[in-house]
mmCIF file with all atom_site columns, C-alpha atoms in Angstrom:
data_model
loop_
_atom_site.group_PDB
_atom_site.id
_atom_site.type_symbol
_atom_site.label_atom_id
_atom_site.label_alt_id
_atom_site.label_comp_id
_atom_site.label_asym_id
_atom_site.label_entity_id
_atom_site.label_seq_id
_atom_site.pdbx_PDB_ins_code
_atom_site.Cartn_x
_atom_site.Cartn_y
_atom_site.Cartn_z
_atom_site.occupancy
_atom_site.B_iso_or_equiv
_atom_site.pdbx_formal_charge
_atom_site.auth_seq_id
_atom_site.auth_comp_id
_atom_site.auth_asym_id
_atom_site.auth_atom_id
_atom_site.pdbx_PDB_model_num
ATOM 1  C CA . MET A 1 1  ? 87.453  84.539  101.340 1.00 71.00 ? 1  MET A CA 1
ATOM 2  C CA . GLU A 1 2  ? 83.781  85.358  101.499 1.00 88.00 ? 2  GLU A CA 1
ATOM 3  C CA . ILE A 1 3  ? 83.049  88.954  100.566 1.00 96.00 ? 3  ILE A CA 1
ATOM 4  C CA . THR A 1 4  ? 80.987  90.677  103.231 1.00 96.00 ? 4  THR A CA 1
ATOM 5  C CA . ASP A 1 5  ? 78.119  92.999  102.405 1.00 96.00 ? 5  ASP A CA 1
ATOM 6  C CA . LYS A 1 6  ? 80.056  95.769  104.183 1.00 97.00 ? 6  LYS A CA 1
ATOM 7  C CA . LEU A 1 7  ? 83.094  95.347  101.918 1.00 98.00 ? 7  LEU A CA 1
ATOM 8  C CA . LEU A 1 8  ? 80.885  95.184  98.834  1.00 98.00 ? 8  LEU A CA 1
ATOM 9  C CA . GLN A 1 9  ? 79.106  98.378  99.890  1.00 98.00 ? 9  GLN A CA 1
ATOM 10 C CA . GLU A 1 10 ? 82.423  100.169 100.497 1.00 98.00 ? 10 GLU A CA 1
ATOM 11 C CA . PHE A 1 11 ? 83.516  99.286  96.973  1.00 98.00 ? 11 PHE A CA 1
ATOM 12 C CA . LYS A 1 12 ? 80.157  100.299 95.484  1.00 98.00 ? 12 LYS A CA 1
ATOM 13 C CA . ASP A 1 13 ? 80.265  103.623 97.346  1.00 98.00 ? 13 ASP A CA 1
ATOM 14 C CA . ARG A 1 14 ? 83.755  104.268 96.026  1.00 97.00 ? 14 ARG A CA 1
ATOM 15 C CA . MET A 1 15 ? 82.635  103.495 92.475  1.00 97.00 ? 15 MET A CA 1
ATOM 16 C CA . HIS A 1 16 ? 79.360  105.433 92.891  1.00 97.00 ? 16 HIS A CA 1
ATOM 17 C CA . PHE A 1 17 ? 77.257  102.335 92.121  1.00 97.00 ? 17 PHE A CA 1
ATOM 18 C CA . THR A 1 18 ? 73.743  102.469 93.511  1.00 96.00 ? 18 THR A CA 1
ATOM 19 C CA . HIS A 1 19 ? 72.142  99.491  91.769  1.00 94.00 ? 19 HIS A CA 1
ATOM 20 C CA . LYS A 1 20 ? 72.238  95.896  92.985  1.00 95.00 ? 20 LYS A CA 1
ATOM 21 C CA . GLY A 1 21 ? 72.185  94.218  89.584  1.00 95.00 ? 21 GLY A CA 1
ATOM 22 C CA . GLU A 1 22 ? 75.919  93.528  89.532  1.00 96.00 ? 22 GLU A CA 1
ATOM 23 C CA . ASP A 1 23 ? 76.446  92.589  93.179  1.00 97.00 ? 23 ASP A CA 1
ATOM 24 C CA . SER A 1 24 ? 77.295  88.944  92.476  1.00 97.00 ? 24 SER A CA 1
ATOM 25 C CA . ASN A 1 25 ? 79.763  89.938  89.737  1.00 98.00 ? 25 ASN A CA 1
ATOM 26 C CA . LEU A 1 26 ? 81.357  92.576  91.979  1.00 98.00 ? 26 LEU A CA 1
ATOM 27 C CA . LYS A 1 27 ? 81.693  90.056  94.819  1.00 98.00 ? 27 LYS A CA 1
ATOM 28 C CA . GLU A 1 28 ? 83.431  87.654  92.455  1.00 98.00 ? 28 GLU A CA 1
ATOM 29 C CA . LEU A 1 29 ? 85.791  90.385  91.201  1.00 98.00 ? 29 LEU A CA 1
ATOM 30 C CA . LEU A 1 30 ? 86.583  91.428  94.783  1.00 99.00 ? 30 LEU A CA 1
ATOM 31 C CA . SER A 1 31 ? 87.289  87.806  95.696  1.00 98.00 ? 31 SER A CA 1
ATOM 32 C CA . PHE A 1 32 ? 89.624  87.372  92.713  1.00 98.00 ? 32 PHE A CA 1
ATOM 33 C CA . SER A 1 33 ? 91.386  90.614  93.642  1.00 99.00 ? 33 SER A CA 1
ATOM 34 C CA . ILE A 1 34 ? 91.894  89.549  97.256  1.00 98.00 ? 34 ILE A CA 1
ATOM 35 C CA . ASP A 1 35 ? 93.369  86.246  96.054  1.00 98.00 ? 35 ASP A CA 1
ATOM 36 C CA . ASP A 1 36 ? 95.688  88.031  93.623  1.00 98.00 ? 36 ASP A CA 1
ATOM 37 C CA . ILE A 1 37 ? 96.928  90.623  96.126  1.00 98.00 ? 37 ILE A CA 1
ATOM 38 C CA . THR A 1 38 ? 97.420  87.872  98.727  1.00 98.00 ? 38 THR A CA 1
ATOM 39 C CA . ARG A 1 39 ? 99.578  85.925  96.251  1.00 98.00 ? 39 ARG A CA 1
ATOM 40 C CA . LYS A 1 40 ? 101.642 89.022  95.466  1.00 98.00 ? 40 LYS A CA 1
ATOM 41 C CA . CYS A 1 41 ? 101.944 90.531  98.944  1.00 97.00 ? 41 CYS A CA 1
ATOM 42 C CA . GLY A 1 42 ? 101.159 87.850  101.525 1.00 96.00 ? 42 GLY A CA 1
ATOM 43 C CA . ALA A 1 43 ? 98.192  87.204  103.798 1.00 96.00 ? 43 ALA A CA 1
ATOM 44 C CA . PHE A 1 44 ? 96.440  90.248  105.243 1.00 96.00 ? 44 PHE A CA 1
ATOM 45 C CA . ASN A 1 45 ? 93.289  91.290  107.060 1.00 96.00 ? 45 ASN A CA 1
ATOM 46 C CA . ILE A 1 46 ? 91.400  93.525  104.659 1.00 96.00 ? 46 ILE A CA 1
ATOM 47 C CA . GLU A 1 47 ? 89.703  95.402  107.502 1.00 95.00 ? 47 GLU A CA 1
ATOM 48 C CA . GLU A 1 48 ? 93.035  96.254  109.165 1.00 95.00 ? 48 GLU A CA 1
ATOM 49 C CA . ASN A 1 49 ? 95.423  96.806  106.260 1.00 96.00 ? 49 ASN A CA 1
ATOM 50 C CA . LYS A 1 50 ? 94.339  99.944  104.421 1.00 97.00 ? 50 LYS A CA 1
ATOM 51 C CA . GLY A 1 51 ? 97.079  99.638  101.807 1.00 97.00 ? 51 GLY A CA 1
ATOM 52 C CA . ALA A 1 52 ? 96.000  96.117  100.905 1.00 97.00 ? 52 ALA A CA 1
ATOM 53 C CA . LYS A 1 53 ? 92.342  97.168  100.805 1.00 98.00 ? 53 LYS A CA 1
ATOM 54 C CA . GLU A 1 54 ? 93.251  100.022 98.475  1.00 98.00 ? 54 GLU A CA 1
ATOM 55 C CA . LEU A 1 55 ? 95.040  97.586  96.145  1.00 99.00 ? 55 LEU A CA 1
ATOM 56 C CA . VAL A 1 56 ? 92.072  95.201  96.205  1.00 99.00 ? 56 VAL A CA 1
ATOM 57 C CA . PHE A 1 57 ? 89.669  98.010  95.320  1.00 99.00 ? 57 PHE A CA 1
ATOM 58 C CA . GLU A 1 58 ? 91.925  99.354  92.573  1.00 99.00 ? 58 GLU A CA 1
ATOM 59 C CA . ARG A 1 59 ? 92.490  95.891  91.072  1.00 99.00 ? 59 ARG A CA 1
ATOM 60 C CA . THR A 1 60 ? 88.733  95.274  91.171  1.00 99.00 ? 60 THR A CA 1
ATOM 61 C CA . ARG A 1 61 ? 88.142  98.612  89.427  1.00 98.00 ? 61 ARG A CA 1
ATOM 62 C CA . TYR A 1 62 ? 90.625  97.668  86.707  1.00 99.00 ? 62 TYR A CA 1
ATOM 63 C CA . ALA A 1 63 ? 89.013  94.222  86.329  1.00 98.00 ? 63 ALA A CA 1
ATOM 64 C CA . TYR A 1 64 ? 85.528  95.754  86.149  1.00 98.00 ? 64 TYR A CA 1
ATOM 65 C CA . ASN A 1 65 ? 86.690  98.110  83.394  1.00 98.00 ? 65 ASN A CA 1
ATOM 66 C CA . ASP A 1 66 ? 88.466  95.341  81.420  1.00 98.00 ? 66 ASP A CA 1
ATOM 67 C CA . ALA A 1 67 ? 91.865  96.963  81.965  1.00 98.00 ? 67 ALA A CA 1
ATOM 68 C CA . LEU A 1 68 ? 93.461  94.368  84.232  1.00 98.00 ? 68 LEU A CA 1
ATOM 69 C CA . GLU A 1 69 ? 96.551  94.071  82.040  1.00 98.00 ? 69 GLU A CA 1
ATOM 70 C CA . TYR A 1 70 ? 97.592  97.566  83.207  1.00 98.00 ? 70 TYR A CA 1
ATOM 71 C CA . PHE A 1 71 ? 97.146  97.042  86.944  1.00 98.00 ? 71 PHE A CA 1
ATOM 72 C CA . ASP A 1 72 ? 100.498 95.454  87.861  1.00 98.00 ? 72 ASP A CA 1
ATOM 73 C CA . LYS A 1 73 ? 102.557 98.057  86.013  1.00 98.00 ? 73 LYS A CA 1
ATOM 74 C CA . ASN A 1 74 ? 100.548 101.013 87.332  1.00 98.00 ? 74 ASN A CA 1
ATOM 75 C CA . PHE A 1 75 ? 100.570 99.815  90.954  1.00 98.00 ? 75 PHE A CA 1
ATOM 76 C CA . GLN A 1 76 ? 103.971 98.093  91.202  1.00 98.00 ? 76 GLN A CA 1
ATOM 77 C CA . SER A 1 77 ? 105.258 100.547 93.798  1.00 98.00 ? 77 SER A CA 1
ATOM 78 C CA . GLN A 1 78 ? 102.202 100.116 96.030  1.00 98.00 ? 78 GLN A CA 1
ATOM 79 C CA . ILE A 1 79 ? 102.284 96.316  95.602  1.00 98.00 ? 79 ILE A CA 1
ATOM 80 C CA . ASN A 1 80 ? 105.933 96.290  96.713  1.00 98.00 ? 80 ASN A CA 1
ATOM 81 C CA . SER A 1 81 ? 105.213 98.602  99.640  1.00 97.00 ? 81 SER A CA 1
ATOM 82 C CA . VAL A 1 82 ? 102.259 96.573  100.911 1.00 97.00 ? 82 VAL A CA 1
ATOM 83 C CA . GLY A 1 83 ? 104.171 93.322  100.441 1.00 96.00 ? 83 GLY A CA 1
ATOM 84 C CA . PHE A 1 84 ? 107.108 94.721  102.406 1.00 96.00 ? 84 PHE A CA 1
ATOM 85 C CA . SER A 1 85 ? 104.889 95.952  105.240 1.00 94.00 ? 85 SER A CA 1
ATOM 86 C CA . ILE A 1 86 ? 103.152 92.559  105.444 1.00 95.00 ? 86 ILE A CA 1
ATOM 87 C CA . THR A 1 87 ? 106.501 90.749  105.446 1.00 93.00 ? 87 THR A CA 1
ATOM 88 C CA . MET A 1 88 ? 107.819 93.037  108.179 1.00 92.00 ? 88 MET A CA 1
ATOM 89 C CA . GLY A 1 89 ? 104.619 92.620  110.178 1.00 87.00 ? 89 GLY A CA 1
ATOM 90 C CA . THR A 1 90 ? 103.569 96.247  110.050 1.00 69.00 ? 90 THR A CA 1
ATOM 91 C CA . THR A 1 91 ? 100.343 97.834  108.907 1.00 57.00 ? 91 THR A CA 1
ATOM 92 C CA . GLU A 1 92 ? 99.541  101.355 107.859 1.00 55.00 ? 92 GLU A CA 1
ATOM 93 C CA . GLY A 1 93 ? 98.957  103.548 110.882 1.00 50.00 ? 93 GLY A CA 1
ATOM 94 C CA . ASP A 1 94 ? 100.945 101.266 113.234 1.00 53.00 ? 94 ASP A CA 1
ATOM 95 C CA . PRO A 1 95 ? 102.747 103.589 115.684 1.00 47.00 ? 95 PRO A CA 1
ATOM 96 C CA . ASP A 1 96 ? 105.376 100.890 116.341 1.00 51.00 ? 96 ASP A CA 1
ATOM 97 C CA . ALA A 1 97 ? 106.201 100.480 112.641 1.00 50.00 ? 97 ALA A CA 1
ATOM 98 C CA . ALA A 1 98 ? 109.769 101.047 111.568 1.00 46.00 ? 98 ALA A CA 1
ATOM 99 C CA . ILE A 1 99 ? 110.350 103.988 109.275 1.00 42.00 ? 99 ILE A CA 1
#
């Protein structure tokens, strides 16, 4: 998936990055994170699934800080939850979602 400038800027805003020097590296890390979360949870639209976007941003943060080995353990509950919601065809904020 190609990383849009909007998605990159959202991540940079979250991380409080103002420089552009690492944009290509951040885009690559975001792309790797999307691929990883897709493998673990299933296909999703990053603009519509807030839980999946959160996981992508958190995994990218861990990768950026060279702490990726801790991500799966620390976010296992969220990974399971997002994977379940994708499997069931629901997204966060869906009023028709089963509780």
